Amino acid sequence: MTFLRKALLALSIVLILVGMGLTFGGVFSPAWQVVDIREFRAEHQHGLWWDCIRAEKHVVAVGDFYDETPLHCMYKFDNSAEMVIENVMQHIDEDGAAGESEHHRFWGWHKAVLTFFVLSICLAFTALCTGCCAPCFAPCTFVYTIALFLSMVCSVLVDGIFFFSANRVDIRFVQGMVGTYEQRIGYAFYLHLLGTGALIGAFVCALLTTYKFFQSSGNRKLFEPQYSQRAVPHTVLGWQSRDNKNDIPLKSTSATKREHLVHTFTAPTSV
């Protein structure tokens, strides 16, 4: 491979690593949706698979808050948390916080986002392995490009599904005791979005790498063996009909020898 192709391949691999790191950081953060419930003096962070609550916020100045209490988190797929939410929802008319508890459930769109995230990471890792093998075995560039494209598509689906789901009315707004609060999209989404952008950049570099490979090598050197077949000389045999009756028929070798012996012993000898 030439220097330009190696440079594009190296840049693409670096972007894959950056994209995987950013997407991992985004998914493992709970700050996908953030809402400040002022009447509860608490900040709620709703993530993809876990939620966190900062119970107290002390006002230092107008518009400035000092966070004293650390985040308290729980998993969305925790059965005990699901039972607590079910009990709270049964007293929704008495407890004003019951409406907010609905946002701690593990909904289907959360599972869809996490599924596409896992697929994206697995495909990105496959592309990473095949990309490292591409300098030694050039056809790996095709597997590398295809795996990277599928990883990019899955990462885009993660961002798309979350964005459209988060803007639904029943998910976007949180009902408190006296007021309704709007959730804003947190930094975790934008962190994952940057990772998706890195994967898109890696895919563009992978396309350029494959194009450069085709431009210099062509299809013949990739799929055909490195030797050329020599043409074997051959003779074309034709058949002609015997129209002339005076033609002498062909005789076998054994018949010719027999006639020679007969002629030798029957010929007269001179004394």
PDB file of C-alpha atoms in Angstrom, residues 27-250:
ATOM      1  CA  VAL A  27     -24.315   5.753  26.837  1.00  0.00           C
ATOM      2  CA  PHE A  28     -22.801   5.278  30.292  1.00  0.00           C
ATOM      3  CA  SER A  29     -23.862   8.766  31.368  1.00  0.00           C
ATOM      4  CA  PRO A  30     -27.357   9.291  32.830  1.00  0.00           C
ATOM      5  CA  ALA A  31     -27.623  12.851  31.531  1.00  0.00           C
ATOM      6  CA  TRP A  32     -29.609  12.128  28.365  1.00  0.00           C
ATOM      7  CA  GLN A  33     -32.642  14.011  29.681  1.00  0.00           C
ATOM      8  CA  VAL A  34     -32.309  16.504  32.524  1.00  0.00           C
ATOM      9  CA  VAL A  35     -35.077  18.314  34.372  1.00  0.00           C
ATOM     10  CA  ASP A  36     -34.977  20.655  37.380  1.00  0.00           C
ATOM     11  CA  ILE A  37     -38.053  20.107  39.519  1.00  0.00           C
ATOM     12  CA  ARG A  38     -37.991  23.276  41.589  1.00  0.00           C
ATOM     13  CA  GLU A  39     -40.833  22.349  43.917  1.00  0.00           C
ATOM     14  CA  PHE A  40     -38.900  19.227  44.954  1.00  0.00           C
ATOM     15  CA  ARG A  41     -35.579  21.093  44.951  1.00  0.00           C
ATOM     16  CA  ALA A  42     -34.087  18.268  42.937  1.00  0.00           C
ATOM     17  CA  GLU A  43     -32.456  17.631  39.599  1.00  0.00           C
ATOM     18  CA  HIS A  44     -33.475  14.457  37.781  1.00  0.00           C
ATOM     19  CA  GLN A  45     -31.297  12.888  35.107  1.00  0.00           C
ATOM     20  CA  HIS A  46     -32.979  10.239  32.982  1.00  0.00           C
ATOM     21  CA  GLY A  47     -30.555   8.028  31.079  1.00  0.00           C
ATOM     22  CA  LEU A  48     -30.942   5.053  28.784  1.00  0.00           C
ATOM     23  CA  TRP A  49     -30.459   2.340  31.387  1.00  0.00           C
ATOM     24  CA  TRP A  50     -30.124   4.195  34.690  1.00  0.00           C
ATOM     25  CA  ASP A  51     -31.460   7.371  36.321  1.00  0.00           C
ATOM     26  CA  CYS A  52     -29.914   9.708  38.868  1.00  0.00           C
ATOM     27  CA  ILE A  53     -31.327  12.295  41.278  1.00  0.00           C
ATOM     28  CA  ARG A  54     -29.558  15.182  42.972  1.00  0.00           C
ATOM     29  CA  ALA A  55     -31.741  15.758  45.990  1.00  0.00           C
ATOM     30  CA  GLU A  56     -30.750  19.255  47.130  1.00  0.00           C
ATOM     31  CA  LYS A  57     -29.631  22.468  45.494  1.00  0.00           C
ATOM     32  CA  HIS A  58     -28.618  25.452  47.604  1.00  0.00           C
ATOM     33  CA  VAL A  59     -29.008  28.908  46.131  1.00  0.00           C
ATOM     34  CA  VAL A  60     -25.830  30.971  46.375  1.00  0.00           C
ATOM     35  CA  ALA A  61     -26.925  33.919  44.249  1.00  0.00           C
ATOM     36  CA  VAL A  62     -29.636  34.721  41.780  1.00  0.00           C
ATOM     37  CA  GLY A  63     -29.326  32.153  39.021  1.00  0.00           C
ATOM     38  CA  ASP A  64     -26.393  30.357  40.706  1.00  0.00           C
ATOM     39  CA  PHE A  65     -26.694  27.013  42.436  1.00  0.00           C
ATOM     40  CA  TYR A  66     -24.253  25.084  44.559  1.00  0.00           C
ATOM     41  CA  ASP A  67     -24.572  21.301  44.270  1.00  0.00           C
ATOM     42  CA  GLU A  68     -23.900  19.761  47.649  1.00  0.00           C
ATOM     43  CA  THR A  69     -25.555  16.368  47.524  1.00  0.00           C
ATOM     44  CA  PRO A  70     -24.054  13.775  45.156  1.00  0.00           C
ATOM     45  CA  LEU A  71     -26.124  11.919  42.613  1.00  0.00           C
ATOM     46  CA  HIS A  72     -28.206   8.972  43.766  1.00  0.00           C
ATOM     47  CA  CYS A  73     -28.732   6.515  40.922  1.00  0.00           C
ATOM     48  CA  MET A  74     -30.737   3.397  40.183  1.00  0.00           C
ATOM     49  CA  TYR A  75     -31.011   1.015  37.253  1.00  0.00           C
ATOM     50  CA  LYS A  76     -34.063   1.041  35.040  1.00  0.00           C
ATOM     51  CA  PHE A  77     -34.036  -2.758  34.746  1.00  0.00           C
ATOM     52  CA  ASP A  78     -33.950  -3.286  38.520  1.00  0.00           C
ATOM     53  CA  ASN A  79     -36.968  -5.351  39.568  1.00  0.00           C
ATOM     54  CA  SER A  80     -37.141  -3.770  43.021  1.00  0.00           C
ATOM     55  CA  ALA A  81     -37.224  -0.291  41.476  1.00  0.00           C
ATOM     56  CA  GLU A  82     -39.986  -1.456  39.133  1.00  0.00           C
ATOM     57  CA  MET A  83     -42.036  -2.631  42.097  1.00  0.00           C
ATOM     58  CA  VAL A  84     -41.570   0.707  43.853  1.00  0.00           C
ATOM     59  CA  ILE A  85     -42.731   2.554  40.738  1.00  0.00           C
ATOM     60  CA  GLU A  86     -45.801   0.305  40.504  1.00  0.00           C
ATOM     61  CA  ASN A  87     -46.714   1.034  44.125  1.00  0.00           C
ATOM     62  CA  VAL A  88     -46.237   4.767  43.637  1.00  0.00           C
ATOM     63  CA  MET A  89     -48.363   4.793  40.486  1.00  0.00           C
ATOM     64  CA  GLN A  90     -51.243   3.236  42.409  1.00  0.00           C
ATOM     65  CA  HIS A  91     -51.374   6.372  44.596  1.00  0.00           C
ATOM     66  CA  ILE A  92     -50.953   8.900  41.818  1.00  0.00           C
ATOM     67  CA  ASP A  93     -53.941  10.939  43.048  1.00  0.00           C
ATOM     68  CA  GLU A  94     -52.398  11.330  46.504  1.00  0.00           C
ATOM     69  CA  ASP A  95     -48.708  11.592  45.689  1.00  0.00           C
ATOM     70  CA  GLY A  96     -47.620  14.402  43.391  1.00  0.00           C
ATOM     71  CA  ALA A  97     -44.289  12.719  42.651  1.00  0.00           C
ATOM     72  CA  ALA A  98     -45.997   9.689  41.154  1.00  0.00           C
ATOM     73  CA  GLY A  99     -46.182  11.286  37.719  1.00  0.00           C
ATOM     74  CA  GLU A 100     -42.435  11.789  37.636  1.00  0.00           C
ATOM     75  CA  SER A 101     -41.838   8.148  38.565  1.00  0.00           C
ATOM     76  CA  GLU A 102     -43.254   7.138  35.195  1.00  0.00           C
ATOM     77  CA  HIS A 103     -40.077   8.454  33.571  1.00  0.00           C
ATOM     78  CA  HIS A 104     -37.931   5.923  35.432  1.00  0.00           C
ATOM     79  CA  ARG A 105     -39.421   2.958  33.600  1.00  0.00           C
ATOM     80  CA  PHE A 106     -37.436   0.868  31.124  1.00  0.00           C
ATOM     81  CA  TRP A 107     -39.433   1.549  27.970  1.00  0.00           C
ATOM     82  CA  GLY A 108     -39.192  -0.215  24.623  1.00  0.00           C
ATOM     83  CA  TRP A 109     -37.451   2.679  22.931  1.00  0.00           C
ATOM     84  CA  HIS A 110     -34.721   2.514  25.583  1.00  0.00           C
ATOM     85  CA  LYS A 111     -34.154  -1.135  24.672  1.00  0.00           C
ATOM     86  CA  ALA A 112     -34.109  -0.305  20.961  1.00  0.00           C
ATOM     87  CA  VAL A 113     -31.504   2.422  21.483  1.00  0.00           C
ATOM     88  CA  LEU A 114     -29.296   0.112  23.553  1.00  0.00           C
ATOM     89  CA  THR A 115     -29.648  -2.705  20.999  1.00  0.00           C
ATOM     90  CA  PHE A 116     -28.461  -0.512  18.146  1.00  0.00           C
ATOM     91  CA  PHE A 117     -25.661   0.791  20.351  1.00  0.00           C
ATOM     92  CA  VAL A 118     -24.379  -2.746  21.012  1.00  0.00           C
ATOM     93  CA  LEU A 119     -24.573  -3.555  17.288  1.00  0.00           C
ATOM     94  CA  SER A 120     -22.703  -0.366  16.458  1.00  0.00           C
ATOM     95  CA  ILE A 121     -19.901  -1.155  18.911  1.00  0.00           C
ATOM     96  CA  CYS A 122     -19.567  -4.766  17.701  1.00  0.00           C
ATOM     97  CA  LEU A 123     -19.421  -3.689  14.063  1.00  0.00           C
ATOM     98  CA  ALA A 124     -16.942  -0.926  14.868  1.00  0.00           C
ATOM     99  CA  PHE A 125     -14.710  -3.465  16.634  1.00  0.00           C
ATOM    100  CA  THR A 126     -14.950  -5.759  13.584  1.00  0.00           C
ATOM    101  CA  ALA A 127     -13.977  -2.867  11.336  1.00  0.00           C
ATOM    102  CA  LEU A 128     -11.092  -2.063  13.655  1.00  0.00           C
ATOM    103  CA  CYS A 129      -9.710  -5.615  13.426  1.00  0.00           C
ATOM    104  CA  THR A 130     -10.063  -5.863   9.642  1.00  0.00           C
ATOM    105  CA  GLY A 131      -8.583  -2.394   9.206  1.00  0.00           C
ATOM    106  CA  CYS A 132      -5.451  -3.461  11.069  1.00  0.00           C
ATOM    107  CA  CYS A 133      -5.150  -6.456   8.701  1.00  0.00           C
ATOM    108  CA  ALA A 134      -5.674  -4.376   5.537  1.00  0.00           C
ATOM    109  CA  PRO A 135      -1.973  -3.437   4.997  1.00  0.00           C
ATOM    110  CA  CYS A 136      -1.059  -7.150   4.901  1.00  0.00           C
ATOM    111  CA  PHE A 137      -4.124  -8.420   3.027  1.00  0.00           C
ATOM    112  CA  ALA A 138      -5.662  -5.771   0.803  1.00  0.00           C
ATOM    113  CA  PRO A 139      -9.129  -7.386   0.291  1.00  0.00           C
ATOM    114  CA  CYS A 140      -9.791  -6.731   4.001  1.00  0.00           C
ATOM    115  CA  THR A 141     -10.482  -3.126   3.010  1.00  0.00           C
ATOM    116  CA  PHE A 142     -13.874  -4.223   1.649  1.00  0.00           C
ATOM    117  CA  VAL A 143     -14.894  -5.934   4.893  1.00  0.00           C
ATOM    118  CA  TYR A 144     -13.526  -2.935   6.766  1.00  0.00           C
ATOM    119  CA  THR A 145     -15.613  -0.457   4.781  1.00  0.00           C
ATOM    120  CA  ILE A 146     -18.823  -2.510   4.961  1.00  0.00           C
ATOM    121  CA  ALA A 147     -18.550  -3.121   8.717  1.00  0.00           C
ATOM    122  CA  LEU A 148     -17.787   0.542   9.324  1.00  0.00           C
ATOM    123  CA  PHE A 149     -20.784   1.610   7.234  1.00  0.00           C
ATOM    124  CA  LEU A 150     -23.141  -0.649   9.201  1.00  0.00           C
ATOM    125  CA  SER A 151     -21.673   0.621  12.480  1.00  0.00           C
ATOM    126  CA  MET A 152     -22.252   4.201  11.364  1.00  0.00           C
ATOM    127  CA  VAL A 153     -25.867   3.423  10.394  1.00  0.00           C
ATOM    128  CA  CYS A 154     -26.568   1.812  13.786  1.00  0.00           C
ATOM    129  CA  SER A 155     -25.057   4.799  15.597  1.00  0.00           C
ATOM    130  CA  VAL A 156     -27.206   7.195  13.561  1.00  0.00           C
ATOM    131  CA  LEU A 157     -30.269   5.118  14.472  1.00  0.00           C
ATOM    132  CA  VAL A 158     -29.360   5.439  18.154  1.00  0.00           C
ATOM    133  CA  ASP A 159     -29.370   9.229  17.904  1.00  0.00           C
ATOM    134  CA  GLY A 160     -32.476   9.319  15.732  1.00  0.00           C
ATOM    135  CA  ILE A 161     -34.605   7.021  17.894  1.00  0.00           C
ATOM    136  CA  PHE A 162     -33.679   8.872  21.063  1.00  0.00           C
ATOM    137  CA  PHE A 163     -34.219  12.344  19.606  1.00  0.00           C
ATOM    138  CA  PHE A 164     -37.697  11.623  18.258  1.00  0.00           C
ATOM    139  CA  SER A 165     -38.725   9.679  21.365  1.00  0.00           C
ATOM    140  CA  ALA A 166     -37.445  12.365  23.740  1.00  0.00           C
ATOM    141  CA  ASN A 167     -39.545  14.988  21.970  1.00  0.00           C
ATOM    142  CA  ARG A 168     -42.797  13.138  22.466  1.00  0.00           C
ATOM    143  CA  VAL A 169     -45.204  15.074  24.672  1.00  0.00           C
ATOM    144  CA  ASP A 170     -45.624  12.298  27.237  1.00  0.00           C
ATOM    145  CA  ILE A 171     -41.845  11.963  27.625  1.00  0.00           C
ATOM    146  CA  ARG A 172     -40.725  15.551  27.188  1.00  0.00           C
ATOM    147  CA  PHE A 173     -42.798  17.022  30.020  1.00  0.00           C
ATOM    148  CA  VAL A 174     -42.730  15.986  33.678  1.00  0.00           C
ATOM    149  CA  GLN A 175     -45.739  16.561  35.901  1.00  0.00           C
ATOM    150  CA  GLY A 176     -45.070  17.754  39.455  1.00  0.00           C
ATOM    151  CA  MET A 177     -47.427  18.575  42.306  1.00  0.00           C
ATOM    152  CA  VAL A 178     -48.205  22.118  41.160  1.00  0.00           C
ATOM    153  CA  GLY A 179     -46.377  22.582  37.898  1.00  0.00           C
ATOM    154  CA  THR A 180     -45.248  20.923  34.700  1.00  0.00           C
ATOM    155  CA  TYR A 181     -41.556  20.922  33.846  1.00  0.00           C
ATOM    156  CA  GLU A 182     -39.887  20.422  30.504  1.00  0.00           C
ATOM    157  CA  GLN A 183     -37.002  18.028  30.174  1.00  0.00           C
ATOM    158  CA  ARG A 184     -34.022  19.226  28.174  1.00  0.00           C
ATOM    159  CA  ILE A 185     -31.636  17.043  26.247  1.00  0.00           C
ATOM    160  CA  GLY A 186     -28.469  16.562  28.276  1.00  0.00           C
ATOM    161  CA  TYR A 187     -24.816  16.493  27.325  1.00  0.00           C
ATOM    162  CA  ALA A 188     -24.771  12.679  27.017  1.00  0.00           C
ATOM    163  CA  PHE A 189     -26.777  12.853  23.790  1.00  0.00           C
ATOM    164  CA  TYR A 190     -24.401  15.391  22.269  1.00  0.00           C
ATOM    165  CA  LEU A 191     -21.441  13.295  23.398  1.00  0.00           C
ATOM    166  CA  HIS A 192     -22.846  10.305  21.546  1.00  0.00           C
ATOM    167  CA  LEU A 193     -23.639  12.552  18.587  1.00  0.00           C
ATOM    168  CA  LEU A 194     -19.970  13.563  18.400  1.00  0.00           C
ATOM    169  CA  GLY A 195     -19.060   9.876  18.404  1.00  0.00           C
ATOM    170  CA  THR A 196     -21.424   9.319  15.490  1.00  0.00           C
ATOM    171  CA  GLY A 197     -19.737  12.175  13.640  1.00  0.00           C
ATOM    172  CA  ALA A 198     -16.354  10.529  14.240  1.00  0.00           C
ATOM    173  CA  LEU A 199     -17.667   7.264  12.771  1.00  0.00           C
ATOM    174  CA  ILE A 200     -18.961   9.149   9.736  1.00  0.00           C
ATOM    175  CA  GLY A 201     -15.525  10.712   9.242  1.00  0.00           C
ATOM    176  CA  ALA A 202     -13.914   7.275   9.602  1.00  0.00           C
ATOM    177  CA  PHE A 203     -16.254   5.883   6.947  1.00  0.00           C
ATOM    178  CA  VAL A 204     -15.347   8.672   4.518  1.00  0.00           C
ATOM    179  CA  CYS A 205     -11.645   7.902   5.031  1.00  0.00           C
ATOM    180  CA  ALA A 206     -12.373   4.201   4.497  1.00  0.00           C
ATOM    181  CA  LEU A 207     -14.106   4.980   1.203  1.00  0.00           C
ATOM    182  CA  LEU A 208     -11.113   7.011   0.059  1.00  0.00           C
ATOM    183  CA  THR A 209      -8.796   4.154   1.049  1.00  0.00           C
ATOM    184  CA  THR A 210     -10.814   1.658  -0.995  1.00  0.00           C
ATOM    185  CA  TYR A 211     -10.962   4.051  -3.946  1.00  0.00           C
ATOM    186  CA  LYS A 212      -7.199   4.535  -3.882  1.00  0.00           C
ATOM    187  CA  PHE A 213      -6.726   0.797  -3.787  1.00  0.00           C
ATOM    188  CA  PHE A 214      -8.900   0.346  -6.881  1.00  0.00           C
ATOM    189  CA  GLN A 215      -7.210   3.222  -8.636  1.00  0.00           C
ATOM    190  CA  SER A 216      -3.722   1.770  -8.222  1.00  0.00           C
ATOM    191  CA  SER A 217      -4.366  -1.967  -8.351  1.00  0.00           C
ATOM    192  CA  GLY A 218      -7.607  -2.493 -10.231  1.00  0.00           C
ATOM    193  CA  ASN A 219      -9.962  -5.430 -10.053  1.00  0.00           C
ATOM    194  CA  ARG A 220      -7.701  -7.896 -11.873  1.00  0.00           C
ATOM    195  CA  LYS A 221      -4.912  -7.918  -9.309  1.00  0.00           C
ATOM    196  CA  LEU A 222      -7.355  -8.317  -6.456  1.00  0.00           C
ATOM    197  CA  PHE A 223      -9.380 -11.307  -7.597  1.00  0.00           C
ATOM    198  CA  GLU A 224      -7.141 -13.014 -10.194  1.00  0.00           C
ATOM    199  CA  PRO A 225      -3.992 -15.054  -9.443  1.00  0.00           C
ATOM    200  CA  GLN A 226      -0.620 -13.424  -9.884  1.00  0.00           C
ATOM    201  CA  TYR A 227       0.422 -15.713 -12.769  1.00  0.00           C
ATOM    202  CA  SER A 228      -0.680 -15.617 -16.388  1.00  0.00           C
ATOM    203  CA  GLN A 229      -1.756 -18.723 -18.259  1.00  0.00           C
ATOM    204  CA  ARG A 230       0.293 -19.524 -21.323  1.00  0.00           C
ATOM    205  CA  ALA A 231      -1.482 -20.387 -24.509  1.00  0.00           C
ATOM    206  CA  VAL A 232      -0.958 -24.053 -25.423  1.00  0.00           C
ATOM    207  CA  PRO A 233      -0.450 -24.560 -29.178  1.00  0.00           C
ATOM    208  CA  HIS A 234      -2.914 -26.955 -30.719  1.00  0.00           C
ATOM    209  CA  THR A 235      -3.668 -28.357 -34.120  1.00  0.00           C
ATOM    210  CA  VAL A 236      -7.089 -28.271 -35.670  1.00  0.00           C
ATOM    211  CA  LEU A 237      -7.922 -31.548 -37.368  1.00  0.00           C
ATOM    212  CA  GLY A 238     -10.324 -31.530 -40.233  1.00  0.00           C
ATOM    213  CA  TRP A 239     -12.147 -34.310 -42.050  1.00  0.00           C
ATOM    214  CA  GLN A 240     -12.651 -34.520 -45.778  1.00  0.00           C
ATOM    215  CA  SER A 241     -14.886 -36.913 -47.621  1.00  0.00           C
ATOM    216  CA  ARG A 242     -13.405 -39.348 -50.109  1.00  0.00           C
ATOM    217  CA  ASP A 243     -14.967 -38.467 -53.409  1.00  0.00           C
ATOM    218  CA  ASN A 244     -12.243 -40.076 -55.576  1.00  0.00           C
ATOM    219  CA  LYS A 245     -12.560 -43.836 -55.911  1.00  0.00           C
ATOM    220  CA  ASN A 246      -8.857 -44.221 -56.771  1.00  0.00           C
ATOM    221  CA  ASP A 247      -7.794 -43.043 -53.324  1.00  0.00           C
ATOM    222  CA  ILE A 248      -5.791 -45.636 -51.471  1.00  0.00           C
ATOM    223  CA  PRO A 249      -7.417 -46.542 -48.192  1.00  0.00           C
ATOM    224  CA  LEU A 250      -5.433 -46.204 -45.045  1.00  0.00           C
TER     225      LEU A 250
END
